[in-house]
Amino acid sequence: MDPAQNLAQIKDRIKGAALKAGRSPDDVTLVAISKFHGHDRIEPVLAAGQKVFGENRVQEAQGKWPPLVEAYPDVELHLVGPLQTNKVKDAVRLFDAIHSLDRERLARKLAQELSEQEKSLALFIEVNTGEEEQKAGIVPSDADAFVRLCREELKLPIQGLMCIPPVNENPAPHFALLRKIAQRNGLAGLSMGMTSDFETAIELGATHVRVGTAIFGERPPPENNV
Ligand SMILES: *Cc1c(COP(=O)(O)O)cnc(C)c1O
């Protein structure tokens, strides 16, 4: 288990997938998803030069990242998991990007908090491309109106869209749908693709791939349920 070596391999695969799709590898940002992992696995990846990391819980990130950010000041932290409105203040303070903007109440709260903290960060609207009952995200038929609300009324810095395709389906049609919605709304960012499907996502236009297991190994069980 060598996370730095895994990182190098994933970067090679990203490069290969981008070139195969006729894209520049520089147009694909690798977000290394370090959730549930401790400093022992994260440090070697930082030392290897990785700058963009993703976490899925505000509280966990608050607990483990401040000393790492101090040691590696140009690290960029992305929140990729669900965000409760009572954690928005902390999230805006800690993160540089949020990939899980999935409802109006959260959009309004983010607008308020960004203005209070006089901060800007990159936001991705999560789209529930599979229209799954249990999954967060805006359903595709509401996406255009939601993008408009966020940009025009709330003046939020929307960088793009994000999706997590249903587990047991071919992800390609979901990635293609996300791209189509982004294109017709003039959004450049596409956060899509994880360990099992990031090459397909790159082929279909991903600008941000969120890879955890292939870099850090299997995740230990979370330490608590907060
Ligand atoms: C955990 C997680 C990932 C990383 O998944 P892997 O399969 O381990 O690469 C990506 N995106 C989100 C939203 C996640 O929660």
mmCIF file of N, CA and C in Angstrom, residues 14-147:
data_model
loop_
_atom_site.group_PDB
_atom_site.id
_atom_site.type_symbol
_atom_site.label_atom_id
_atom_site.label_comp_id
_atom_site.label_asym_id
_atom_site.label_seq_id
_atom_site.Cartn_x
_atom_site.Cartn_y
_atom_site.Cartn_z
ATOM 1 N N ILE A 14 -5.068 9.350 -15.916
ATOM 2 C CA ILE A 14 -5.830 10.562 -16.259
ATOM 3 C C ILE A 14 -5.257 11.170 -17.546
ATOM 4 N N LYS A 15 -3.950 11.233 -17.587
ATOM 5 C CA LYS A 15 -3.282 11.786 -18.754
ATOM 6 C C LYS A 15 -3.624 10.973 -20.003
ATOM 7 N N GLY A 16 -3.539 9.651 -19.856
ATOM 8 C CA GLY A 16 -3.846 8.771 -20.981
ATOM 9 C C GLY A 16 -5.270 8.946 -21.470
ATOM 10 N N ALA A 17 -6.210 9.019 -20.525
ATOM 11 C CA ALA A 17 -7.622 9.151 -20.901
ATOM 12 C C ALA A 17 -7.873 10.496 -21.577
ATOM 13 N N ALA A 18 -7.225 11.540 -21.072
ATOM 14 C CA ALA A 18 -7.416 12.870 -21.663
ATOM 15 C C ALA A 18 -6.874 12.898 -23.092
ATOM 16 N N LEU A 19 -5.664 12.403 -23.266
ATOM 17 C CA LEU A 19 -5.054 12.420 -24.595
ATOM 18 C C LEU A 19 -5.868 11.594 -25.578
ATOM 19 N N LYS A 20 -6.369 10.450 -25.105
ATOM 20 C CA LYS A 20 -7.177 9.584 -25.961
ATOM 21 C C LYS A 20 -8.449 10.303 -26.419
ATOM 22 N N ALA A 21 -8.954 11.177 -25.539
ATOM 23 C CA ALA A 21 -10.176 11.915 -25.877
ATOM 24 C C ALA A 21 -9.862 13.216 -26.610
ATOM 25 N N GLY A 22 -8.585 13.423 -26.934
ATOM 26 C CA GLY A 22 -8.207 14.657 -27.628
ATOM 27 C C GLY A 22 -8.272 15.873 -26.738
ATOM 28 N N ARG A 23 -8.103 15.662 -25.431
ATOM 29 C CA ARG A 23 -8.162 16.779 -24.493
ATOM 30 C C ARG A 23 -6.800 16.995 -23.856
ATOM 31 N N SER A 24 -6.608 18.187 -23.297
ATOM 32 C CA SER A 24 -5.370 18.434 -22.582
ATOM 33 C C SER A 24 -5.484 17.882 -21.165
ATOM 34 N N PRO A 25 -4.476 17.096 -20.724
ATOM 35 C CA PRO A 25 -4.507 16.564 -19.353
ATOM 36 C C PRO A 25 -4.624 17.686 -18.312
ATOM 37 N N ASP A 26 -4.137 18.882 -18.652
ATOM 38 C CA ASP A 26 -4.226 20.006 -17.712
ATOM 39 C C ASP A 26 -5.655 20.466 -17.474
ATOM 40 N N ASP A 27 -6.563 20.057 -18.331
ATOM 41 C CA ASP A 27 -7.960 20.463 -18.165
ATOM 42 C C ASP A 27 -8.728 19.535 -17.227
ATOM 43 N N VAL A 28 -8.042 18.539 -16.689
ATOM 44 C CA VAL A 28 -8.695 17.623 -15.753
ATOM 45 C C VAL A 28 -8.019 17.752 -14.389
ATOM 46 N N THR A 29 -8.785 18.165 -13.398
ATOM 47 C CA THR A 29 -8.264 18.302 -12.034
ATOM 48 C C THR A 29 -8.564 17.028 -11.250
ATOM 49 N N LEU A 30 -7.518 16.472 -10.665
ATOM 50 C CA LEU A 30 -7.715 15.312 -9.805
ATOM 51 C C LEU A 30 -8.010 15.790 -8.385
ATOM 52 N N VAL A 31 -9.195 15.438 -7.890
ATOM 53 C CA VAL A 31 -9.538 15.722 -6.495
ATOM 54 C C VAL A 31 -9.319 14.412 -5.732
ATOM 55 N N ALA A 32 -8.298 14.374 -4.885
ATOM 56 C CA ALA A 32 -7.959 13.155 -4.142
ATOM 57 C C ALA A 32 -8.866 13.067 -2.917
ATOM 58 N N ILE A 33 -9.760 12.081 -2.916
ATOM 59 C CA ILE A 33 -10.766 12.001 -1.847
ATOM 60 C C ILE A 33 -10.202 11.230 -0.653
ATOM 61 N N SER A 34 -9.876 11.991 0.401
ATOM 62 C CA SER A 34 -9.166 11.408 1.549
ATOM 63 C C SER A 34 -10.086 11.104 2.731
ATOM 64 N N LYS A 35 -11.381 11.115 2.511
ATOM 65 C CA LYS A 35 -12.321 10.889 3.625
ATOM 66 C C LYS A 35 -12.025 9.584 4.364
ATOM 67 N N PHE A 36 -12.168 9.641 5.656
ATOM 68 C CA PHE A 36 -11.960 8.522 6.596
ATOM 69 C C PHE A 36 -10.482 8.142 6.771
ATOM 70 N N HIS A 37 -9.592 8.702 5.955
ATOM 71 C CA HIS A 37 -8.186 8.337 6.095
ATOM 72 C C HIS A 37 -7.453 9.336 6.999
ATOM 73 N N GLY A 38 -6.429 8.827 7.661
ATOM 74 C CA GLY A 38 -5.655 9.657 8.587
ATOM 75 C C GLY A 38 -4.399 10.212 7.930
ATOM 76 N N HIS A 39 -3.644 10.944 8.730
ATOM 77 C CA HIS A 39 -2.436 11.602 8.233
ATOM 78 C C HIS A 39 -1.448 10.624 7.613
ATOM 79 N N ASP A 40 -1.405 9.377 8.126
ATOM 80 C CA ASP A 40 -0.437 8.406 7.610
ATOM 81 C C ASP A 40 -0.608 8.166 6.114
ATOM 82 N N ARG A 41 -1.850 8.192 5.638
ATOM 83 C CA ARG A 41 -2.075 7.988 4.200
ATOM 84 C C ARG A 41 -2.063 9.299 3.419
ATOM 85 N N ILE A 42 -2.421 10.392 4.090
ATOM 86 C CA ILE A 42 -2.565 11.669 3.375
ATOM 87 C C ILE A 42 -1.203 12.353 3.160
ATOM 88 N N GLU A 43 -0.354 12.292 4.177
ATOM 89 C CA GLU A 43 0.948 12.979 4.091
ATOM 90 C C GLU A 43 1.774 12.585 2.873
ATOM 91 N N PRO A 44 1.903 11.269 2.603
ATOM 92 C CA PRO A 44 2.721 10.910 1.437
ATOM 93 C C PRO A 44 2.174 11.478 0.125
ATOM 94 N N VAL A 45 0.862 11.631 0.065
ATOM 95 C CA VAL A 45 0.248 12.165 -1.153
ATOM 96 C C VAL A 45 0.505 13.677 -1.258
ATOM 97 N N LEU A 46 0.458 14.349 -0.109
ATOM 98 C CA LEU A 46 0.833 15.763 -0.071
ATOM 99 C C LEU A 46 2.308 15.934 -0.447
ATOM 100 N N ALA A 47 3.147 15.079 0.131
ATOM 101 C CA ALA A 47 4.585 15.164 -0.126
ATOM 102 C C ALA A 47 4.895 14.906 -1.596
ATOM 103 N N ALA A 48 4.037 14.112 -2.253
ATOM 104 C CA ALA A 48 4.240 13.822 -3.676
ATOM 105 C C ALA A 48 3.747 14.956 -4.570
ATOM 106 N N GLY A 49 3.209 15.999 -3.943
ATOM 107 C CA GLY A 49 2.863 17.188 -4.724
ATOM 108 C C GLY A 49 1.387 17.358 -5.049
ATOM 109 N N GLN A 50 0.542 16.423 -4.584
ATOM 110 C CA GLN A 50 -0.903 16.588 -4.839
ATOM 111 C C GLN A 50 -1.426 17.782 -4.041
ATOM 112 N N LYS A 51 -2.196 18.645 -4.710
ATOM 113 C CA LYS A 51 -2.654 19.863 -4.028
ATOM 114 C C LYS A 51 -4.151 19.911 -3.772
ATOM 115 N N VAL A 52 -4.929 19.138 -4.518
ATOM 116 C CA VAL A 52 -6.384 19.234 -4.381
ATOM 117 C C VAL A 52 -6.928 17.973 -3.713
ATOM 118 N N PHE A 53 -7.606 18.169 -2.580
ATOM 119 C CA PHE A 53 -8.135 17.048 -1.814
ATOM 120 C C PHE A 53 -9.620 17.236 -1.576
ATOM 121 N N GLY A 54 -10.331 16.118 -1.433
ATOM 122 C CA GLY A 54 -11.759 16.194 -1.169
ATOM 123 C C GLY A 54 -12.123 15.420 0.086
ATOM 124 N N GLU A 55 -13.087 15.978 0.814
ATOM 125 C CA GLU A 55 -13.599 15.330 2.030
ATOM 126 C C GLU A 55 -15.116 15.316 1.928
ATOM 127 N N ASN A 56 -15.768 14.410 2.669
ATOM 128 C CA ASN A 56 -17.222 14.478 2.568
ATOM 129 C C ASN A 56 -17.941 14.856 3.856
ATOM 130 N N ARG A 57 -17.187 15.164 4.913
ATOM 131 C CA ARG A 57 -17.834 15.655 6.128
ATOM 132 C C ARG A 57 -17.093 16.871 6.662
ATOM 133 N N VAL A 58 -17.855 17.909 6.963
ATOM 134 C CA VAL A 58 -17.262 19.148 7.450
ATOM 135 C C VAL A 58 -16.480 18.888 8.735
ATOM 136 N N GLN A 59 -17.137 18.184 9.661
ATOM 137 C CA GLN A 59 -16.533 17.988 10.977
ATOM 138 C C GLN A 59 -15.224 17.184 10.911
ATOM 139 N N GLU A 60 -15.238 16.138 10.099
ATOM 140 C CA GLU A 60 -14.023 15.333 9.946
ATOM 141 C C GLU A 60 -12.888 16.187 9.364
ATOM 142 N N ALA A 61 -13.215 16.976 8.355
ATOM 143 C CA ALA A 61 -12.197 17.817 7.708
ATOM 144 C C ALA A 61 -11.645 18.854 8.686
ATOM 145 N N GLN A 62 -12.538 19.421 9.508
ATOM 146 C CA GLN A 62 -12.099 20.408 10.500
ATOM 147 C C GLN A 62 -11.140 19.789 11.494
ATOM 148 N N GLY A 63 -11.370 18.516 11.796
ATOM 149 C CA GLY A 63 -10.524 17.839 12.767
ATOM 150 C C GLY A 63 -9.151 17.515 12.218
ATOM 151 N N LYS A 64 -9.075 17.133 10.945
ATOM 152 C CA LYS A 64 -7.777 16.633 10.500
ATOM 153 C C LYS A 64 -6.980 17.555 9.586
ATOM 154 N N TRP A 65 -7.610 18.553 8.933
ATOM 155 C CA TRP A 65 -6.871 19.318 7.936
ATOM 156 C C TRP A 65 -6.072 20.529 8.428
ATOM 157 N N PRO A 66 -6.504 21.247 9.476
ATOM 158 C CA PRO A 66 -5.748 22.462 9.825
ATOM 159 C C PRO A 66 -4.226 22.277 9.950
ATOM 160 N N PRO A 67 -3.718 21.248 10.650
ATOM 161 C CA PRO A 67 -2.249 21.117 10.691
ATOM 162 C C PRO A 67 -1.632 20.779 9.325
ATOM 163 N N LEU A 68 -2.385 20.050 8.508
ATOM 164 C CA LEU A 68 -1.866 19.708 7.176
ATOM 165 C C LEU A 68 -1.821 20.943 6.277
ATOM 166 N N VAL A 69 -2.839 21.803 6.415
ATOM 167 C CA VAL A 69 -2.875 23.030 5.618
ATOM 168 C C VAL A 69 -1.747 23.966 6.045
ATOM 169 N N GLU A 70 -1.443 23.929 7.333
ATOM 170 C CA GLU A 70 -0.341 24.753 7.813
ATOM 171 C C GLU A 70 0.990 24.290 7.206
ATOM 172 N N ALA A 71 1.141 22.973 7.107
ATOM 173 C CA ALA A 71 2.376 22.425 6.549
ATOM 174 C C ALA A 71 2.426 22.558 5.022
ATOM 175 N N TYR A 72 1.269 22.526 4.395
ATOM 176 C CA TYR A 72 1.199 22.623 2.920
ATOM 177 C C TYR A 72 0.188 23.723 2.560
ATOM 178 N N PRO A 73 0.618 24.988 2.656
ATOM 179 C CA PRO A 73 -0.332 26.104 2.562
ATOM 180 C C PRO A 73 -1.071 26.205 1.220
ATOM 181 N N ASP A 74 -0.520 25.643 0.152
ATOM 182 C CA ASP A 74 -1.247 25.813 -1.104
ATOM 183 C C ASP A 74 -2.208 24.657 -1.411
ATOM 184 N N VAL A 75 -2.534 23.885 -0.377
ATOM 185 C CA VAL A 75 -3.530 22.840 -0.539
ATOM 186 C C VAL A 75 -4.905 23.460 -0.793
ATOM 187 N N GLU A 76 -5.680 22.776 -1.610
ATOM 188 C CA GLU A 76 -7.040 23.225 -1.916
ATOM 189 C C GLU A 76 -7.995 22.139 -1.423
ATOM 190 N N LEU A 77 -8.964 22.528 -0.599
ATOM 191 C CA LEU A 77 -9.887 21.533 -0.040
ATOM 192 C C LEU A 77 -11.273 21.644 -0.658
ATOM 193 N N HIS A 78 -11.785 20.505 -1.110
ATOM 194 C CA HIS A 78 -13.118 20.470 -1.715
ATOM 195 C C HIS A 78 -14.059 19.623 -0.859
ATOM 196 N N LEU A 79 -15.254 20.143 -0.644
ATOM 197 C CA LEU A 79 -16.267 19.349 0.053
ATOM 198 C C LEU A 79 -17.112 18.635 -1.003
ATOM 199 N N VAL A 80 -17.165 17.303 -0.916
ATOM 200 C CA VAL A 80 -17.930 16.557 -1.926
ATOM 201 C C VAL A 80 -19.153 15.852 -1.338
ATOM 202 N N GLY A 81 -19.300 15.908 -0.013
ATOM 203 C CA GLY A 81 -20.421 15.226 0.626
ATOM 204 C C GLY A 81 -21.539 16.186 0.981
ATOM 205 N N PRO A 82 -22.655 15.642 1.462
ATOM 206 C CA PRO A 82 -23.819 16.461 1.781
ATOM 207 C C PRO A 82 -23.510 17.544 2.820
ATOM 208 N N LEU A 83 -24.106 18.710 2.635
ATOM 209 C CA LEU A 83 -23.852 19.838 3.533
ATOM 210 C C LEU A 83 -25.146 20.271 4.213
ATOM 211 N N GLN A 84 -25.156 20.185 5.539
ATOM 212 C CA GLN A 84 -26.307 20.659 6.309
ATOM 213 C C GLN A 84 -26.212 22.173 6.439
ATOM 214 N N THR A 85 -27.362 22.833 6.477
ATOM 215 C CA THR A 85 -27.311 24.306 6.527
ATOM 216 C C THR A 85 -26.635 24.814 7.808
ATOM 217 N N ASN A 86 -26.735 24.057 8.903
ATOM 218 C CA ASN A 86 -26.085 24.543 10.130
ATOM 219 C C ASN A 86 -24.560 24.390 10.102
ATOM 220 N N LYS A 87 -24.033 23.781 9.038
ATOM 221 C CA LYS A 87 -22.566 23.655 8.914
ATOM 222 C C LYS A 87 -22.004 24.567 7.825
ATOM 223 N N VAL A 88 -22.867 25.390 7.236
ATOM 224 C CA VAL A 88 -22.430 26.205 6.095
ATOM 225 C C VAL A 88 -21.330 27.192 6.474
ATOM 226 N N LYS A 89 -21.481 27.807 7.642
ATOM 227 C CA LYS A 89 -20.466 28.786 8.085
ATOM 228 C C LYS A 89 -19.085 28.129 8.150
ATOM 229 N N ASP A 90 -19.027 26.981 8.799
ATOM 230 C CA ASP A 90 -17.749 26.264 8.924
ATOM 231 C C ASP A 90 -17.242 25.821 7.562
ATOM 232 N N ALA A 91 -18.150 25.352 6.723
ATOM 233 C CA ALA A 91 -17.750 24.852 5.402
ATOM 234 C C ALA A 91 -17.159 25.977 4.558
ATOM 235 N N VAL A 92 -17.795 27.147 4.590
ATOM 236 C CA VAL A 92 -17.303 28.274 3.793
ATOM 237 C C VAL A 92 -15.926 28.711 4.295
ATOM 238 N N ARG A 93 -15.733 28.625 5.589
ATOM 239 C CA ARG A 93 -14.451 29.012 6.162
ATOM 240 C C ARG A 93 -13.332 28.063 5.730
ATOM 241 N N LEU A 94 -13.635 26.765 5.719
ATOM 242 C CA LEU A 94 -12.577 25.768 5.512
ATOM 243 C C LEU A 94 -12.319 25.400 4.047
ATOM 244 N N PHE A 95 -13.380 25.362 3.249
ATOM 245 C CA PHE A 95 -13.236 24.778 1.902
ATOM 246 C C PHE A 95 -13.029 25.825 0.813
ATOM 247 N N ASP A 96 -12.420 25.379 -0.273
ATOM 248 C CA ASP A 96 -12.211 26.215 -1.456
ATOM 249 C C ASP A 96 -13.237 25.921 -2.534
ATOM 250 N N ALA A 97 -13.903 24.778 -2.406
ATOM 251 C CA ALA A 97 -14.931 24.402 -3.387
ATOM 252 C C ALA A 97 -15.939 23.492 -2.699
ATOM 253 N N ILE A 98 -17.173 23.574 -3.172
ATOM 254 C CA ILE A 98 -18.227 22.694 -2.662
ATOM 255 C C ILE A 98 -18.926 22.053 -3.865
ATOM 256 N N HIS A 99 -18.942 20.715 -3.888
ATOM 257 C CA HIS A 99 -19.491 19.986 -5.041
ATOM 258 C C HIS A 99 -20.929 19.525 -4.813
ATOM 259 N N SER A 100 -21.509 19.863 -3.678
ATOM 260 C CA SER A 100 -22.771 19.237 -3.292
ATOM 261 C C SER A 100 -23.890 20.247 -3.050
ATOM 262 N N LEU A 101 -23.925 21.280 -3.875
ATOM 263 C CA LEU A 101 -25.045 22.235 -3.772
ATOM 264 C C LEU A 101 -26.276 21.565 -4.382
ATOM 265 N N ASP A 102 -27.229 21.196 -3.524
ATOM 266 C CA ASP A 102 -28.291 20.304 -3.986
ATOM 267 C C ASP A 102 -29.708 20.761 -3.643
ATOM 268 N N ARG A 103 -29.861 21.982 -3.091
ATOM 269 C CA ARG A 103 -31.218 22.431 -2.786
ATOM 270 C C ARG A 103 -31.253 23.939 -2.565
ATOM 271 N N GLU A 104 -32.449 24.495 -2.696
ATOM 272 C CA GLU A 104 -32.589 25.944 -2.651
ATOM 273 C C GLU A 104 -32.199 26.527 -1.293
ATOM 274 N N ARG A 105 -32.622 25.874 -0.219
ATOM 275 C CA ARG A 105 -32.321 26.386 1.113
ATOM 276 C C ARG A 105 -30.809 26.516 1.322
ATOM 277 N N LEU A 106 -30.081 25.519 0.826
ATOM 278 C CA LEU A 106 -28.620 25.552 0.936
ATOM 279 C C LEU A 106 -28.049 26.677 0.070
ATOM 280 N N ALA A 107 -28.601 26.861 -1.106
ATOM 281 C CA ALA A 107 -28.134 27.928 -2.004
ATOM 282 C C ALA A 107 -28.294 29.294 -1.332
ATOM 283 N N ARG A 108 -29.453 29.500 -0.703
ATOM 284 C CA ARG A 108 -29.710 30.790 -0.048
ATOM 285 C C ARG A 108 -28.766 31.002 1.123
ATOM 286 N N LYS A 109 -28.554 29.959 1.890
ATOM 287 C CA LYS A 109 -27.651 30.025 3.043
ATOM 288 C C LYS A 109 -26.208 30.297 2.591
ATOM 289 N N LEU A 110 -25.801 29.654 1.516
ATOM 290 C CA LEU A 110 -24.445 29.866 0.989
ATOM 291 C C LEU A 110 -24.269 31.312 0.520
ATOM 292 N N ALA A 111 -25.284 31.834 -0.147
ATOM 293 C CA ALA A 111 -25.204 33.211 -0.643
ATOM 294 C C ALA A 111 -24.999 34.169 0.529
ATOM 295 N N GLN A 112 -25.764 33.948 1.591
ATOM 296 C CA GLN A 112 -25.678 34.791 2.769
ATOM 297 C C GLN A 112 -24.287 34.688 3.418
ATOM 298 N N GLU A 113 -23.806 33.475 3.550
ATOM 299 C CA GLU A 113 -22.536 33.235 4.229
ATOM 300 C C GLU A 113 -21.343 33.751 3.419
ATOM 301 N N LEU A 114 -21.392 33.569 2.103
ATOM 302 C CA LEU A 114 -20.297 34.066 1.257
ATOM 303 C C LEU A 114 -20.211 35.585 1.362
ATOM 304 N N SER A 115 -21.373 36.215 1.453
ATOM 305 C CA SER A 115 -21.348 37.666 1.561
ATOM 306 C C SER A 115 -20.859 38.087 2.948
ATOM 307 N N GLU A 116 -21.275 37.383 3.992
ATOM 308 C CA GLU A 116 -20.802 37.730 5.331
ATOM 309 C C GLU A 116 -19.296 37.533 5.492
ATOM 310 N N GLN A 117 -18.784 36.442 4.942
ATOM 311 C CA GLN A 117 -17.348 36.170 5.078
ATOM 312 C C GLN A 117 -16.536 36.835 3.963
ATOM 313 N N GLU A 118 -17.236 37.522 3.057
ATOM 314 C CA GLU A 118 -16.577 38.155 1.905
ATOM 315 C C GLU A 118 -15.623 37.188 1.237
ATOM 316 N N LYS A 119 -16.148 36.029 0.956
ATOM 317 C CA LYS A 119 -15.323 34.986 0.391
ATOM 318 C C LYS A 119 -15.948 34.478 -0.899
ATOM 319 N N SER A 120 -15.121 33.950 -1.783
ATOM 320 C CA SER A 120 -15.691 33.286 -2.947
ATOM 321 C C SER A 120 -15.142 31.873 -2.978
ATOM 322 N N LEU A 121 -15.943 30.941 -3.417
ATOM 323 C CA LEU A 121 -15.410 29.606 -3.646
ATOM 324 C C LEU A 121 -16.129 28.991 -4.822
ATOM 325 N N ALA A 122 -15.568 27.910 -5.351
ATOM 326 C CA ALA A 122 -16.151 27.294 -6.537
ATOM 327 C C ALA A 122 -17.306 26.387 -6.119
ATOM 328 N N LEU A 123 -18.459 26.586 -6.736
ATOM 329 C CA LEU A 123 -19.616 25.758 -6.397
ATOM 330 C C LEU A 123 -20.023 24.887 -7.575
ATOM 331 N N PHE A 124 -20.359 23.650 -7.262
ATOM 332 C CA PHE A 124 -20.902 22.725 -8.249
ATOM 333 C C PHE A 124 -22.298 22.314 -7.794
ATOM 334 N N ILE A 125 -23.232 22.358 -8.706
ATOM 335 C CA ILE A 125 -24.592 21.924 -8.397
ATOM 336 C C ILE A 125 -24.675 20.416 -8.631
ATOM 337 N N GLU A 126 -25.140 19.716 -7.598
ATOM 338 C CA GLU A 126 -25.256 18.259 -7.720
ATOM 339 C C GLU A 126 -26.571 17.913 -8.420
ATOM 340 N N VAL A 127 -26.465 17.135 -9.487
ATOM 341 C CA VAL A 127 -27.649 16.727 -10.240
ATOM 342 C C VAL A 127 -27.866 15.221 -10.038
ATOM 343 N N ASN A 128 -29.075 14.886 -9.674
ATOM 344 C CA ASN A 128 -29.458 13.487 -9.437
ATOM 345 C C ASN A 128 -29.856 12.881 -10.782
ATOM 346 N N THR A 129 -28.835 12.558 -11.584
ATOM 347 C CA THR A 129 -29.088 12.147 -12.977
ATOM 348 C C THR A 129 -29.907 10.870 -13.072
ATOM 349 N N GLY A 130 -29.802 10.018 -12.047
ATOM 350 C CA GLY A 130 -30.558 8.764 -12.068
ATOM 351 C C GLY A 130 -31.942 8.901 -11.437
ATOM 352 N N GLU A 131 -32.254 10.120 -11.009
ATOM 353 C CA GLU A 131 -33.527 10.399 -10.323
ATOM 354 C C GLU A 131 -33.807 9.358 -9.239
ATOM 355 N N GLU A 132 -32.773 9.080 -8.443
ATOM 356 C CA GLU A 132 -32.910 8.094 -7.380
ATOM 357 C C GLU A 132 -33.550 8.742 -6.152
ATOM 358 N N GLU A 133 -34.533 8.048 -5.624
ATOM 359 C CA GLU A 133 -35.308 8.491 -4.469
ATOM 360 C C GLU A 133 -34.405 8.907 -3.303
ATOM 361 N N GLN A 134 -33.441 8.041 -2.964
ATOM 362 C CA GLN A 134 -32.638 8.237 -1.747
ATOM 363 C C GLN A 134 -31.458 9.174 -1.970
ATOM 364 N N LYS A 135 -31.237 9.612 -3.207
ATOM 365 C CA LYS A 135 -30.022 10.379 -3.481
ATOM 366 C C LYS A 135 -30.273 11.879 -3.526
ATOM 367 N N ALA A 136 -29.281 12.626 -3.025
ATOM 368 C CA ALA A 136 -29.370 14.084 -3.053
ATOM 369 C C ALA A 136 -29.230 14.574 -4.487
ATOM 370 N N GLY A 137 -29.582 15.823 -4.687
ATOM 371 C CA GLY A 137 -29.363 16.438 -5.993
ATOM 372 C C GLY A 137 -30.640 16.939 -6.628
ATOM 373 N N ILE A 138 -30.445 17.840 -7.567
ATOM 374 C CA ILE A 138 -31.551 18.416 -8.322
ATOM 375 C C ILE A 138 -31.892 17.452 -9.455
ATOM 376 N N VAL A 139 -33.178 17.153 -9.645
ATOM 377 C CA VAL A 139 -33.515 16.260 -10.768
ATOM 378 C C VAL A 139 -33.282 17.015 -12.086
ATOM 379 N N PRO A 140 -32.914 16.271 -13.140
ATOM 380 C CA PRO A 140 -32.537 16.932 -14.395
ATOM 381 C C PRO A 140 -33.572 17.937 -14.907
ATOM 382 N N SER A 141 -34.859 17.635 -14.735
ATOM 383 C CA SER A 141 -35.871 18.553 -15.274
ATOM 384 C C SER A 141 -35.938 19.879 -14.503
ATOM 385 N N ASP A 142 -35.391 19.914 -13.284
ATOM 386 C CA ASP A 142 -35.379 21.170 -12.517
ATOM 387 C C ASP A 142 -34.038 21.900 -12.615
ATOM 388 N N ALA A 143 -33.085 21.286 -13.298
ATOM 389 C CA ALA A 143 -31.706 21.803 -13.251
ATOM 390 C C ALA A 143 -31.576 23.202 -13.848
ATOM 391 N N ASP A 144 -32.192 23.443 -15.013
ATOM 392 C CA ASP A 144 -32.028 24.762 -15.651
ATOM 393 C C ASP A 144 -32.547 25.875 -14.750
ATOM 394 N N ALA A 145 -33.717 25.646 -14.158
ATOM 395 C CA ALA A 145 -34.310 26.673 -13.289
ATOM 396 C C ALA A 145 -33.445 26.887 -12.050
ATOM 397 N N PHE A 146 -32.884 25.801 -11.530
ATOM 398 C CA PHE A 146 -32.048 25.928 -10.331
ATOM 399 C C PHE A 146 -30.748 26.682 -10.637
ATOM 400 N N VAL A 147 -30.156 26.378 -11.777
ATOM 401 C CA VAL A 147 -28.942 27.102 -12.194
ATOM 402 C C VAL A 147 -29.248 28.595 -12.292
#
